[in-house]
């Protein structure tokens, strides 16, 4: 893999496509085992999760459903801080076994908002599956139940992740170049 330039920034190869695939194989096997008798509802968080959702689901031989949401954040009053809304969630959530699919969990702020919005709808269970986790950045209490790859605190693109819109289509994972 060669270096790539996206807008003003240079990125270097970090995890190749085959190793990403292997990590998703392992994660998929765990999910399949845990949900074989549950018909889970997977909820992919757009845009970044499209790649992970597709790669994970094609490996699952269990019965399941998939839907996608967008997270819209806006600033409410000073006391309520940032408010997030899930756009596009039309499925009935009550009583379902839900698995949220994220491209990356960094500080965890996004996942906290998503979990709050989902829990209001009273699912039977909610788990989180992430293609990437930055353990050094993640300081929340919510467990990230399934993680394909843990990475250090570096900015990455590829496999669904972007720098200002570009790079989602790159195979494998690229990191911001050191130079
Ligand atoms: P938090 O901090 O809320 O971040 O867990 C989650 C969202 O931030 C974006 N993000 C990244 N996007 N490369 C990216 O392309 C990264 O290294 C990165 N770290 C965080 C991403 O949108 C994610 O959903
Ligand atoms: Mg994202």
Coordinates of C-alpha atoms and ligand atoms in Angstrom, one line a residue, residues 11 45-49 71 102-114 132-134 137-138 140 151-158 160-166 168 173-176, ligand 1:
X11 CA -1.6 9.3 5.4
X45 CA -24.3 4.6 12.5
X46 CA -23.8 6.4 9.2
X47 CA -21.8 7.4 7.3
X48 CA -18.7 5.6 8.7
X49 CA -20.2 2.2 9.6
X71 CA -26.7 11.1 14.6
X102 CA -19.8 2.0 14.9
X103 CA -16.8 2.6 12.6
X104 CA -14.7 3.9 15.6
X105 CA -15.1 4.7 19.3
X106 CA -12.8 7.5 20.3
X107 CA -13.8 9.6 23.4
X108 CA -17.1 7.8 23.5
X109 CA -19.2 10.9 23.5
X110 CA -21.1 9.8 20.4
X111 CA -21.9 6.3 21.8
X112 CA -23.2 7.8 25.1
X113 CA -25.7 9.9 23.1
X114 CA -26.7 6.9 21.0
X132 CA -11.9 0.3 15.8
X133 CA -11.5 1.4 19.5
X134 CA -9.0 3.9 20.8
X137 CA -9.1 8.0 24.5
X138 CA -12.1 6.1 25.7
X140 CA -16.7 6.2 29.5
X151 CA -5.5 1.3 17.9
X152 CA -3.5 4.0 19.6
X153 CA -4.5 7.7 19.8
X154 CA -3.9 8.4 16.1
X155 CA -6.2 9.8 13.4
X156 CA -7.0 7.1 10.9
X157 CA -9.0 6.8 7.6
X158 CA -10.1 4.0 5.3
X160 CA -15.4 3.7 6.1
X161 CA -13.5 6.4 8.0
X162 CA -12.9 9.8 6.4
X163 CA -10.9 12.9 6.6
X164 CA -13.4 15.7 5.7
X165 CA -15.3 13.4 3.4
X166 CA -12.4 11.7 1.7
X168 CA -13.8 6.2 3.2
X173 CA -6.6 1.5 7.5
X174 CA -4.3 4.5 7.0
X175 CA -2.9 6.7 9.7
X176 CA -1.8 10.3 9.7
Ligands
LIG1 P1 -16.2 9.9 19.8 O1 -15.1 10.8 20.3 O2 -17.5 10.5 20.0 O3 -15.9 9.9 18.3 O4 -16.1 8.5 20.3 C1 -16.6 9.1 17.4 C2 -16.6 9.8 16.1 O5 -15.5 10.6 15.8 C3 -15.0 10.4 14.6 N1 -13.6 9.9 14.7 C4 -12.7 9.6 13.7 N2 -12.9 9.7 12.4 N3 -10.7 8.9 12.1 C5 -11.9 9.3 11.6 O6 -12.0 9.3 10.4 C6 -10.4 8.9 13.4 O7 -9.3 8.5 13.9 C7 -11.5 9.3 14.3 N4 -11.7 9.3 15.6 C8 -12.9 9.7 15.8 C9 -15.9 9.3 13.9 O8 -16.8 10.0 13.1 C10 -16.5 8.7 15.1 O9 -17.8 8.2 14.8

